[in-house]
JSON list of C-alpha atoms in Angstrom, two decimals:
[
{"chain": "A", "resi": 1, "resn": "MET", "atom": "CA", "xyz": [0.24, 0.19, -0.28]},
{"chain": "A", "resi": 2, "resn": "SER", "atom": "CA", "xyz": [1.69, 3.57, -0.97]},
{"chain": "A", "resi": 3, "resn": "THR", "atom": "CA", "xyz": [-0.15, 6.16, 0.41]},
{"chain": "A", "resi": 4, "resn": "ILE", "atom": "CA", "xyz": [0.08, 9.88, 0.14]},
{"chain": "A", "resi": 5, "resn": "PHE", "atom": "CA", "xyz": [1.22, 9.67, 3.27]},
{"chain": "A", "resi": 6, "resn": "SER", "atom": "CA", "xyz": [3.96, 7.37, 2.34]},
{"chain": "A", "resi": 7, "resn": "LYS", "atom": "CA", "xyz": [4.81, 9.48, -0.46]},
{"chain": "A", "resi": 8, "resn": "ILE", "atom": "CA", "xyz": [5.50, 12.38, 1.94]},
{"chain": "A", "resi": 9, "resn": "ILE", "atom": "CA", "xyz": [8.09, 10.28, 4.36]},
{"chain": "A", "resi": 10, "resn": "SER", "atom": "CA", "xyz": [9.99, 9.18, 1.47]},
{"chain": "A", "resi": 11, "resn": "GLY", "atom": "CA", "xyz": [10.33, 12.86, 0.01]},
{"chain": "A", "resi": 12, "resn": "GLU", "atom": "CA", "xyz": [8.53, 12.27, -3.17]},
{"chain": "A", "resi": 13, "resn": "ILE", "atom": "CA", "xyz": [5.47, 14.73, -1.97]},
{"chain": "A", "resi": 14, "resn": "PRO", "atom": "CA", "xyz": [7.21, 17.46, -0.24]},
{"chain": "A", "resi": 15, "resn": "SER", "atom": "CA", "xyz": [5.36, 18.79, 3.20]},
{"chain": "A", "resi": 16, "resn": "TYR", "atom": "CA", "xyz": [5.99, 21.63, 5.63]},
{"chain": "A", "resi": 17, "resn": "LYS", "atom": "CA", "xyz": [7.09, 19.03, 7.88]},
{"chain": "A", "resi": 18, "resn": "ILE", "atom": "CA", "xyz": [7.08, 20.28, 11.75]},
{"chain": "A", "resi": 19, "resn": "ALA", "atom": "CA", "xyz": [8.84, 17.37, 13.61]},
{"chain": "A", "resi": 20, "resn": "GLU", "atom": "CA", "xyz": [10.54, 14.12, 11.79]},
{"chain": "A", "resi": 21, "resn": "ASP", "atom": "CA", "xyz": [12.08, 11.20, 14.15]},
{"chain": "A", "resi": 22, "resn": "ASP", "atom": "CA", "xyz": [12.83, 7.69, 13.18]},
{"chain": "A", "resi": 23, "resn": "LYS", "atom": "CA", "xyz": [9.91, 6.18, 13.42]},
{"chain": "A", "resi": 24, "resn": "HIS", "atom": "CA", "xyz": [6.89, 9.40, 12.91]},
{"chain": "A", "resi": 25, "resn": "ILE", "atom": "CA", "xyz": [7.05, 12.08, 10.80]},
{"chain": "A", "resi": 26, "resn": "ALA", "atom": "CA", "xyz": [4.46, 14.73, 11.90]},
{"chain": "A", "resi": 27, "resn": "PHE", "atom": "CA", "xyz": [3.30, 17.85, 9.32]},
{"chain": "A", "resi": 28, "resn": "LEU", "atom": "CA", "xyz": [0.70, 20.75, 8.69]},
{"chain": "A", "resi": 29, "resn": "ASP", "atom": "CA", "xyz": [-2.45, 19.83, 7.12]},
{"chain": "A", "resi": 30, "resn": "VAL", "atom": "CA", "xyz": [-2.48, 21.51, 3.56]},
{"chain": "A", "resi": 31, "resn": "MET", "atom": "CA", "xyz": [-6.44, 21.55, 4.28]},
{"chain": "A", "resi": 32, "resn": "PRO", "atom": "CA", "xyz": [-7.14, 22.47, 7.24]},
{"chain": "A", "resi": 33, "resn": "LEU", "atom": "CA", "xyz": [-9.80, 22.57, 9.25]},
{"chain": "A", "resi": 34, "resn": "VAL", "atom": "CA", "xyz": [-7.88, 25.72, 11.27]},
{"chain": "A", "resi": 35, "resn": "LYS", "atom": "CA", "xyz": [-4.65, 27.35, 11.32]},
{"chain": "A", "resi": 36, "resn": "GLY", "atom": "CA", "xyz": [-1.92, 25.08, 12.72]},
{"chain": "A", "resi": 37, "resn": "HIS", "atom": "CA", "xyz": [-4.02, 21.42, 11.83]},
{"chain": "A", "resi": 38, "resn": "THR", "atom": "CA", "xyz": [-0.88, 18.92, 12.10]},
{"chain": "A", "resi": 39, "resn": "LEU", "atom": "CA", "xyz": [-1.22, 15.82, 10.95]},
{"chain": "A", "resi": 40, "resn": "VAL", "atom": "CA", "xyz": [1.36, 12.95, 13.20]},
{"chain": "A", "resi": 41, "resn": "VAL", "atom": "CA", "xyz": [1.98, 9.54, 11.39]},
{"chain": "A", "resi": 42, "resn": "PRO", "atom": "CA", "xyz": [3.83, 6.79, 11.70]},
{"chain": "A", "resi": 43, "resn": "LYS", "atom": "CA", "xyz": [6.32, 5.81, 9.31]},
{"chain": "A", "resi": 44, "resn": "LYS", "atom": "CA", "xyz": [5.67, 2.44, 9.35]},
{"chain": "A", "resi": 45, "resn": "GLU", "atom": "CA", "xyz": [2.77, 2.19, 6.60]},
{"chain": "A", "resi": 46, "resn": "THR", "atom": "CA", "xyz": [-0.24, 0.65, 9.15]},
{"chain": "A", "resi": 47, "resn": "ASP", "atom": "CA", "xyz": [-4.27, 0.68, 7.83]},
{"chain": "A", "resi": 48, "resn": "LEU", "atom": "CA", "xyz": [-5.65, 1.59, 11.32]},
{"chain": "A", "resi": 49, "resn": "ILE", "atom": "CA", "xyz": [-3.71, 2.63, 13.91]},
{"chain": "A", "resi": 50, "resn": "PHE", "atom": "CA", "xyz": [-5.06, 0.07, 16.60]},
{"chain": "A", "resi": 51, "resn": "ASP", "atom": "CA", "xyz": [-3.25, -2.24, 14.18]},
{"chain": "A", "resi": 52, "resn": "LEU", "atom": "CA", "xyz": [-0.46, -0.71, 15.25]},
{"chain": "A", "resi": 53, "resn": "GLU", "atom": "CA", "xyz": [2.20, -2.95, 17.84]},
{"chain": "A", "resi": 54, "resn": "SER", "atom": "CA", "xyz": [1.71, -1.68, 21.82]},
{"chain": "A", "resi": 55, "resn": "ASP", "atom": "CA", "xyz": [5.18, 0.00, 21.14]},
{"chain": "A", "resi": 56, "resn": "ASP", "atom": "CA", "xyz": [4.65, 1.00, 18.21]},
{"chain": "A", "resi": 57, "resn": "TYR", "atom": "CA", "xyz": [1.09, 2.83, 19.23]},
{"chain": "A", "resi": 58, "resn": "LYS", "atom": "CA", "xyz": [2.41, 3.78, 22.37]},
{"chain": "A", "resi": 59, "resn": "GLU", "atom": "CA", "xyz": [6.17, 5.79, 21.00]},
{"chain": "A", "resi": 60, "resn": "LEU", "atom": "CA", "xyz": [2.81, 7.73, 18.20]},
{"chain": "A", "resi": 61, "resn": "TRP", "atom": "CA", "xyz": [1.51, 9.24, 21.40]},
{"chain": "A", "resi": 62, "resn": "GLY", "atom": "CA", "xyz": [4.42, 10.00, 23.02]},
{"chain": "A", "resi": 63, "resn": "PHE", "atom": "CA", "xyz": [5.51, 11.90, 19.84]},
{"chain": "A", "resi": 64, "resn": "THR", "atom": "CA", "xyz": [1.80, 12.76, 19.53]},
{"chain": "A", "resi": 65, "resn": "GLN", "atom": "CA", "xyz": [2.45, 14.77, 22.98]},
{"chain": "A", "resi": 66, "resn": "GLU", "atom": "CA", "xyz": [5.28, 16.95, 22.20]},
{"chain": "A", "resi": 67, "resn": "ILE", "atom": "CA", "xyz": [4.13, 18.20, 18.93]},
{"chain": "A", "resi": 68, "resn": "ALA", "atom": "CA", "xyz": [0.59, 19.05, 20.47]},
{"chain": "A", "resi": 69, "resn": "LYS", "atom": "CA", "xyz": [2.80, 21.20, 22.93]},
{"chain": "A", "resi": 70, "resn": "LYS", "atom": "CA", "xyz": [4.98, 22.70, 20.51]},
{"chain": "A", "resi": 71, "resn": "ILE", "atom": "CA", "xyz": [1.41, 23.58, 17.99]},
{"chain": "A", "resi": 72, "resn": "LYS", "atom": "CA", "xyz": [-0.32, 24.97, 21.73]},
{"chain": "A", "resi": 73, "resn": "LYS", "atom": "CA", "xyz": [2.77, 27.96, 22.08]},
{"chain": "A", "resi": 74, "resn": "ALA", "atom": "CA", "xyz": [2.40, 28.46, 19.16]},
{"chain": "A", "resi": 75, "resn": "VAL", "atom": "CA", "xyz": [-1.38, 29.11, 18.00]},
{"chain": "A", "resi": 76, "resn": "PRO", "atom": "CA", "xyz": [-3.68, 30.66, 20.17]},
{"chain": "A", "resi": 77, "resn": "CYS", "atom": "CA", "xyz": [-6.20, 28.55, 20.85]},
{"chain": "A", "resi": 78, "resn": "LYS", "atom": "CA", "xyz": [-7.81, 27.23, 24.27]},
{"chain": "A", "resi": 79, "resn": "ARG", "atom": "CA", "xyz": [-6.29, 23.70, 23.69]},
{"chain": "A", "resi": 80, "resn": "VAL", "atom": "CA", "xyz": [-5.01, 20.89, 21.03]},
{"chain": "A", "resi": 81, "resn": "GLY", "atom": "CA", "xyz": [-8.33, 18.34, 20.41]},
{"chain": "A", "resi": 82, "resn": "ILE", "atom": "CA", "xyz": [-7.17, 15.42, 18.59]},
{"chain": "A", "resi": 83, "resn": "ALA", "atom": "CA", "xyz": [-8.89, 13.61, 15.92]},
{"chain": "A", "resi": 84, "resn": "VAL", "atom": "CA", "xyz": [-8.24, 9.91, 14.57]},
{"chain": "A", "resi": 85, "resn": "VAL", "atom": "CA", "xyz": [-10.71, 9.06, 11.63]},
{"chain": "A", "resi": 86, "resn": "GLY", "atom": "CA", "xyz": [-8.84, 6.98, 9.28]},
{"chain": "A", "resi": 87, "resn": "LEU", "atom": "CA", "xyz": [-11.43, 7.14, 6.12]},
{"chain": "A", "resi": 88, "resn": "GLU", "atom": "CA", "xyz": [-9.48, 9.30, 3.32]},
{"chain": "A", "resi": 89, "resn": "VAL", "atom": "CA", "xyz": [-6.27, 7.89, 4.02]},
{"chain": "A", "resi": 90, "resn": "PRO", "atom": "CA", "xyz": [-5.50, 4.36, 4.61]},
{"chain": "A", "resi": 91, "resn": "HIS", "atom": "CA", "xyz": [-2.56, 4.74, 6.69]},
{"chain": "A", "resi": 92, "resn": "ALA", "atom": "CA", "xyz": [-2.62, 5.53, 10.39]},
{"chain": "A", "resi": 93, "resn": "HIS", "atom": "CA", "xyz": [-2.49, 8.90, 11.20]},
{"chain": "A", "resi": 94, "resn": "ILE", "atom": "CA", "xyz": [-3.25, 11.40, 14.30]},
{"chain": "A", "resi": 95, "resn": "HIS", "atom": "CA", "xyz": [-5.22, 15.04, 13.78]},
{"chain": "A", "resi": 96, "resn": "LEU", "atom": "CA", "xyz": [-4.10, 17.93, 16.15]},
{"chain": "A", "resi": 97, "resn": "ILE", "atom": "CA", "xyz": [-6.43, 20.60, 16.27]},
{"chain": "A", "resi": 98, "resn": "PRO", "atom": "CA", "xyz": [-6.11, 23.82, 17.64]},
{"chain": "A", "resi": 99, "resn": "LEU", "atom": "CA", "xyz": [-9.22, 24.70, 19.58]},
{"chain": "A", "resi": 100, "resn": "ASN", "atom": "CA", "xyz": [-11.20, 28.05, 20.53]},
{"chain": "A", "resi": 101, "resn": "SER", "atom": "CA", "xyz": [-15.12, 25.75, 20.35]},
{"chain": "A", "resi": 102, "resn": "MET", "atom": "CA", "xyz": [-16.04, 22.78, 19.43]},
{"chain": "A", "resi": 103, "resn": "ASP", "atom": "CA", "xyz": [-17.20, 24.17, 16.03]},
{"chain": "A", "resi": 104, "resn": "ASP", "atom": "CA", "xyz": [-13.01, 24.08, 15.37]},
{"chain": "A", "resi": 105, "resn": "LEU", "atom": "CA", "xyz": [-13.25, 19.72, 15.21]},
{"chain": "A", "resi": 106, "resn": "ASN", "atom": "CA", "xyz": [-16.19, 19.77, 12.48]},
{"chain": "A", "resi": 107, "resn": "PHE", "atom": "CA", "xyz": [-14.64, 17.88, 9.65]},
{"chain": "A", "resi": 108, "resn": "LYS", "atom": "CA", "xyz": [-17.72, 19.35, 7.46]},
{"chain": "A", "resi": 109, "resn": "ASN", "atom": "CA", "xyz": [-16.71, 23.15, 7.50]},
{"chain": "A", "resi": 110, "resn": "VAL", "atom": "CA", "xyz": [-15.34, 24.24, 4.83]},
{"chain": "A", "resi": 111, "resn": "ARG", "atom": "CA", "xyz": [-11.32, 23.73, 4.32]},
{"chain": "A", "resi": 112, "resn": "LEU", "atom": "CA", "xyz": [-9.05, 26.60, 4.97]},
{"chain": "A", "resi": 113, "resn": "ILE", "atom": "CA", "xyz": [-6.15, 27.65, 1.70]},
{"chain": "A", "resi": 114, "resn": "PHE", "atom": "CA", "xyz": [-2.86, 29.18, 2.59]},
{"chain": "A", "resi": 115, "resn": "SER", "atom": "CA", "xyz": [-0.71, 30.44, 0.50]},
{"chain": "A", "resi": 116, "resn": "PRO", "atom": "CA", "xyz": [3.00, 28.54, 0.65]},
{"chain": "A", "resi": 117, "resn": "GLU", "atom": "CA", "xyz": [4.49, 31.41, 2.36]},
{"chain": "A", "resi": 118, "resn": "GLU", "atom": "CA", "xyz": [1.80, 31.41, 5.63]},
{"chain": "A", "resi": 119, "resn": "TYR", "atom": "CA", "xyz": [2.02, 27.63, 5.41]},
{"chain": "A", "resi": 120, "resn": "LYS", "atom": "CA", "xyz": [5.87, 28.48, 6.36]},
{"chain": "A", "resi": 121, "resn": "GLU", "atom": "CA", "xyz": [5.03, 30.51, 8.53]},
{"chain": "A", "resi": 122, "resn": "ILE", "atom": "CA", "xyz": [2.49, 28.04, 10.42]},
{"chain": "A", "resi": 123, "resn": "GLN", "atom": "CA", "xyz": [5.34, 26.02, 10.04]},
{"chain": "A", "resi": 124, "resn": "LYS", "atom": "CA", "xyz": [8.53, 27.88, 11.59]},
{"chain": "A", "resi": 125, "resn": "SER", "atom": "CA", "xyz": [5.78, 29.06, 14.71]},
{"chain": "A", "resi": 126, "resn": "ILE", "atom": "CA", "xyz": [4.94, 25.41, 15.26]},
{"chain": "A", "resi": 127, "resn": "THR", "atom": "CA", "xyz": [8.70, 24.27, 14.90]},
{"chain": "A", "resi": 128, "resn": "LYS", "atom": "CA", "xyz": [10.73, 26.86, 16.71]},
{"chain": "A", "resi": 129, "resn": "ALA", "atom": "CA", "xyz": [8.01, 26.31, 19.66]}
]
């Protein structure tokens, strides 16, 4: 299974990377619900998040926690919400979404579009947090 996330991980498709280690990558969602919406993805191709090995699952959440703290420092919000949906891309991933109201977590909302310069500025603010 070669997903869009696998292509981002391999560098075949560019992304606005927030962080990366040997097992995980975090990058800005290019169709965000709100400013700072970030995806956290295990590099190992696994369709369902609950099919990850127990240690890999725990490590993914530890990495996710680190990224969420950076987002909270960089993006004005009341808190950073989490969503695991898995219906659009068959590669396990976690949405980190800066929230100011429950409406910010509605996937039926019109997605935002930023210029490349705006994405780079958001990326920079989170990575430096």
